[in-house]
Amino acid sequence: QVQLQESGPGLVKPSETLSLTCTVSGGPISAYYWTWIRQPPGRGLEWIGYTSASGATDYNPSLNGRVTISIDTSKNQFSLKLTSVTTADTAVYYCATGSGTGYFTGWGQGNLVTVSS
Amino acid sequence: QSVLTQPPSVSGAPGQRVTISCTGFSSNIGAGYAVHWYQQPPGTAPKLLIYDNSNRPSGVPDRFSGSKSGTSASLAITGLQADDEADYYCQCYDSSLSRYLFGSGTTVTVL
């Protein structure tokens, strides 16, 4: 069973870049697709984007080009960068995995990121 | 505002059956894309409950079932139990928006 763990700062200032890392254990990072999903407090889920093991990516167009997802197979990690954050980006950020067929089979426990000055 | 609409809440007594609807459009559910369902108990991460419209991952009880017809999908829970209290989300791909969508979410309360 693949396990995922998010890490990164819990507080980011407006206009700065949010950076999170997800560490994968219990399975090969080369075998799946790796996704970021977020959930604002008290609200629903929003898909941010994914990377494949080979580095192919796809992002949510509503984030207007502010997202970069990258993968480091040597460290069994993948990362999220979200630039020019505002308070609307305050959310619990989850990393997740799937086979690429459109659903997410494993999730991290989530990392609350607050955007505030 | 979500493109996949779910009722905000449903409730039932222990042992009863409840259903949660997920209504979409011709660019997502109606286009033939599969619908998936997740369960999120309070304070925890979501967990895959149903994939590809009606399939259960290993370990999910057969009290949970999914179906799809036209531009809508449904999740049914039979034999409702106290630990079924959670938020439930449907999920599908949308070709018009070019992204994966989640439904607005439904809170299930066991009376």
Short mmCIF file of C-alpha atoms in Angstrom, two decimals:
data_model
loop_
_atom_site.label_atom_id
_atom_site.label_comp_id
_atom_site.label_asym_id
_atom_site.label_seq_id
_atom_site.Cartn_x
_atom_site.Cartn_y
_atom_site.Cartn_z
CA GLN A 1 0.00 0.00 0.00
CA VAL A 2 1.50 3.29 -1.12
CA GLN A 3 1.70 5.93 1.61
CA LEU A 4 1.99 9.68 1.05
CA GLN A 5 3.09 12.46 3.39
CA GLU A 6 2.95 16.18 2.67
CA SER A 7 5.48 18.60 4.12
CA GLY A 8 6.00 22.33 3.90
CA PRO A 9 5.31 25.64 5.62
CA GLY A 10 1.92 26.23 7.17
CA LEU A 11 1.99 29.99 6.62
CA VAL A 12 2.74 31.91 3.41
CA LYS A 13 2.53 35.65 2.83
CA PRO A 14 0.32 37.11 0.09
CA SER A 15 2.05 37.45 -3.30
CA GLU A 16 4.69 34.85 -2.34
CA THR A 17 5.10 31.26 -3.58
CA LEU A 18 3.57 28.28 -1.80
CA SER A 19 5.84 25.22 -1.92
CA LEU A 20 4.92 21.73 -0.73
CA THR A 21 6.57 18.33 -1.07
CA CYS A 22 4.98 14.89 -0.97
CA THR A 23 7.12 11.92 0.05
CA VAL A 24 6.04 8.53 -1.26
CA SER A 25 6.74 5.25 0.51
CA GLY A 26 5.66 1.63 0.15
CA GLY A 27 5.64 1.58 -3.63
CA PRO A 28 7.48 2.72 -6.76
CA ILE A 29 6.98 6.36 -7.68
CA SER A 30 7.59 5.30 -11.25
CA ALA A 31 4.34 3.34 -11.41
CA TYR A 32 1.61 5.90 -10.96
CA TYR A 33 0.35 9.43 -11.50
CA TRP A 34 0.89 11.95 -8.71
CA THR A 35 -1.68 14.61 -7.96
CA TRP A 36 -2.30 17.67 -5.79
CA ILE A 37 -5.81 18.48 -4.54
CA ARG A 38 -6.84 21.22 -2.13
CA GLN A 39 -9.78 21.95 0.17
CA PRO A 40 -10.46 25.45 1.55
CA PRO A 41 -11.68 25.38 5.16
CA GLY A 42 -15.29 24.20 5.32
CA ARG A 43 -15.52 23.81 1.56
CA GLY A 44 -15.22 21.20 -1.18
CA LEU A 45 -12.32 19.63 -3.06
CA GLU A 46 -10.47 21.20 -6.00
CA TRP A 47 -8.10 19.34 -8.32
CA ILE A 48 -4.87 21.30 -8.83
CA GLY A 49 -2.93 19.11 -11.25
CA TYR A 50 -0.79 16.03 -11.71
CA THR A 51 2.55 14.75 -12.90
CA SER A 52 3.41 11.35 -14.28
CA ALA A 53 6.58 9.55 -13.33
CA SER A 54 8.11 10.69 -16.61
CA GLY A 55 7.31 14.32 -15.81
CA ALA A 56 4.29 14.85 -18.04
CA THR A 57 1.97 17.34 -16.36
CA ASP A 58 -1.57 18.70 -16.53
CA TYR A 59 -2.95 21.58 -14.52
CA ASN A 60 -6.31 23.09 -13.59
CA PRO A 61 -6.82 25.98 -16.04
CA SER A 62 -8.66 27.98 -13.38
CA LEU A 63 -5.34 28.51 -11.58
CA ASN A 64 -4.19 30.69 -14.48
CA GLY A 65 -0.70 29.32 -14.97
CA ARG A 66 0.40 29.77 -11.35
CA VAL A 67 1.03 26.04 -10.77
CA THR A 68 4.09 23.89 -11.31
CA ILE A 69 4.23 20.22 -10.27
CA SER A 70 7.53 18.39 -10.52
CA ILE A 71 8.83 14.95 -9.60
CA ASP A 72 12.15 13.66 -8.24
CA THR A 73 12.15 9.90 -8.66
CA SER A 74 15.55 9.56 -6.96
CA LYS A 75 14.05 10.92 -3.74
CA ASN A 76 10.59 9.35 -4.19
CA GLN A 77 9.10 12.82 -3.94
CA PHE A 78 6.95 15.17 -5.98
CA SER A 79 6.36 18.85 -5.35
CA LEU A 80 3.88 21.68 -5.80
CA LYS A 81 4.66 25.34 -6.39
CA LEU A 82 1.85 27.90 -6.50
CA THR A 83 2.93 31.45 -7.22
CA SER A 84 1.38 34.83 -6.39
CA VAL A 85 -0.81 33.42 -3.63
CA THR A 86 -3.75 35.28 -2.13
CA THR A 87 -5.98 34.55 0.84
CA ALA A 88 -8.19 32.54 -1.55
CA ASP A 89 -5.40 29.96 -1.71
CA THR A 90 -5.74 29.16 1.99
CA ALA A 91 -6.60 25.47 2.12
CA VAL A 92 -5.65 21.99 3.20
CA TYR A 93 -3.41 20.68 0.43
CA TYR A 94 -3.50 16.93 -0.22
CA CYS A 95 -1.14 14.88 -2.33
CA ALA A 96 -2.74 11.84 -3.91
CA THR A 97 -2.03 9.05 -6.32
CA GLY A 98 -3.86 7.16 -9.02
CA SER A 99 -3.28 4.92 -11.98
CA GLY A 100 -4.03 7.65 -14.48
CA THR A 101 -7.53 6.45 -15.20
CA GLY A 102 -9.07 9.41 -13.44
CA TYR A 103 -9.57 8.46 -9.81
CA PHE A 104 -7.39 8.80 -6.75
CA THR A 105 -6.63 5.67 -4.78
CA GLY A 106 -4.30 6.98 -2.08
CA TRP A 107 -4.16 10.27 -0.22
CA GLY A 108 -1.81 11.99 2.20
CA GLN A 109 -3.14 13.28 5.50
CA GLY A 110 -3.17 16.89 4.25
CA ASN A 111 -1.19 20.03 5.03
CA LEU A 112 -3.03 23.21 6.04
CA VAL A 113 -1.51 26.26 4.37
CA THR A 114 -2.71 29.67 5.47
CA VAL A 115 -2.03 32.73 3.33
CA SER A 116 -1.75 35.74 5.60
CA SER A 117 0.53 38.67 6.21
CA GLN B 1 -20.26 26.97 -7.65
CA SER B 2 -19.62 23.35 -8.56
CA VAL B 3 -20.48 21.94 -11.98
CA LEU B 4 -21.34 18.64 -10.30
CA THR B 5 -24.32 19.26 -8.02
CA GLN B 6 -25.02 17.20 -4.92
CA PRO B 7 -27.61 17.73 -2.16
CA PRO B 8 -25.97 19.50 0.80
CA SER B 9 -27.17 16.89 3.28
CA VAL B 10 -29.01 13.62 3.66
CA SER B 11 -29.93 11.77 6.82
CA GLY B 12 -31.31 8.44 7.92
CA ALA B 13 -31.81 6.21 10.91
CA PRO B 14 -29.45 3.31 11.58
CA GLY B 15 -30.19 0.44 9.23
CA GLN B 16 -31.94 2.60 6.67
CA ARG B 17 -30.98 3.24 3.05
CA VAL B 18 -29.93 6.66 1.79
CA THR B 19 -28.99 7.85 -1.67
CA ILE B 20 -26.85 10.76 -2.81
CA SER B 21 -27.27 12.19 -6.28
CA CYS B 22 -24.61 13.83 -8.43
CA THR B 23 -25.98 15.84 -11.34
CA GLY B 24 -23.68 16.97 -14.12
CA PHE B 25 -23.76 18.06 -17.73
CA SER B 26 -23.14 16.80 -21.23
CA SER B 27 -19.46 17.77 -20.92
CA ASN B 28 -18.78 15.48 -17.97
CA ILE B 29 -21.08 12.69 -16.79
CA GLY B 30 -23.23 12.92 -19.91
CA ALA B 31 -20.14 12.63 -22.13
CA GLY B 32 -19.50 9.14 -20.79
CA TYR B 33 -16.70 9.94 -18.35
CA ALA B 34 -16.66 7.66 -15.33
CA VAL B 35 -17.91 8.86 -11.96
CA HIS B 36 -16.02 8.12 -8.75
CA TRP B 37 -17.06 8.62 -5.12
CA TYR B 38 -15.08 9.50 -2.00
CA GLN B 39 -15.90 9.38 1.72
CA GLN B 40 -14.38 12.00 4.03
CA PRO B 41 -15.03 11.55 7.77
CA PRO B 42 -14.57 14.75 9.82
CA GLY B 43 -10.97 15.89 10.10
CA THR B 44 -9.57 13.21 7.80
CA ALA B 45 -8.47 12.85 4.19
CA PRO B 46 -10.91 11.57 1.57
CA LYS B 47 -10.96 7.86 0.81
CA LEU B 48 -11.93 6.26 -2.50
CA LEU B 49 -15.30 4.54 -2.08
CA ILE B 50 -16.50 3.77 -5.63
CA TYR B 51 -14.57 3.95 -8.90
CA ASP B 52 -15.66 3.72 -12.53
CA ASN B 53 -19.33 4.32 -11.67
CA SER B 54 -20.01 1.15 -9.71
CA ASN B 55 -16.85 -0.66 -8.63
CA ARG B 56 -15.74 -0.98 -5.01
CA PRO B 57 -12.06 -1.01 -4.04
CA SER B 58 -10.94 -3.88 -1.88
CA GLY B 59 -12.12 -3.41 1.70
CA VAL B 60 -15.17 -1.24 0.95
CA PRO B 61 -18.34 -2.97 2.23
CA ASP B 62 -21.00 -3.97 -0.29
CA ARG B 63 -23.40 -1.69 1.61
CA PHE B 64 -22.02 1.01 -0.69
CA SER B 65 -23.05 0.97 -4.35
CA GLY B 66 -22.86 3.35 -7.28
CA SER B 67 -24.78 3.83 -10.48
CA LYS B 68 -24.86 6.21 -13.43
CA SER B 69 -27.49 7.19 -15.97
CA GLY B 70 -27.47 10.02 -18.48
CA THR B 71 -26.03 13.15 -16.88
CA SER B 72 -26.40 11.90 -13.30
CA ALA B 73 -24.90 9.39 -10.92
CA SER B 74 -25.93 8.09 -7.52
CA LEU B 75 -24.35 6.61 -4.44
CA ALA B 76 -26.48 4.36 -2.25
CA ILE B 77 -25.71 3.37 1.32
CA THR B 78 -27.76 0.52 2.78
CA GLY B 79 -27.81 -0.62 6.38
CA LEU B 80 -26.74 2.83 7.54
CA GLN B 81 -24.23 2.78 10.43
CA ALA B 82 -22.96 5.46 12.80
CA ASP B 83 -19.50 5.45 11.25
CA ASP B 84 -21.01 6.27 7.84
CA GLU B 85 -21.34 9.85 9.07
CA ALA B 86 -19.06 11.77 6.73
CA ASP B 87 -18.95 14.05 3.73
CA TYR B 88 -19.29 12.32 0.37
CA TYR B 89 -18.01 13.69 -2.94
CA CYS B 90 -18.54 12.58 -6.51
CA GLN B 91 -15.77 13.18 -9.07
CA CYS B 92 -15.58 13.16 -12.86
CA TYR B 93 -13.57 14.63 -15.74
CA ASP B 94 -15.00 17.57 -17.67
CA SER B 95 -13.96 17.98 -21.32
CA SER B 96 -15.21 21.55 -21.59
CA LEU B 97 -13.26 22.76 -18.56
CA SER B 98 -10.34 20.37 -19.21
CA ARG B 99 -10.04 19.37 -15.60
CA TYR B 100 -11.09 16.84 -13.01
CA LEU B 101 -14.11 18.03 -11.05
CA PHE B 102 -15.44 17.21 -7.62
CA GLY B 103 -19.05 17.54 -6.65
CA SER B 104 -20.26 20.09 -4.12
CA GLY B 105 -20.30 17.46 -1.39
CA THR B 106 -23.03 15.86 0.74
CA THR B 107 -23.00 15.47 4.50
CA VAL B 108 -24.55 12.22 5.69
CA THR B 109 -26.02 12.28 9.20
CA VAL B 110 -27.10 9.16 11.05
CA LEU B 111 -30.06 10.05 13.25
#
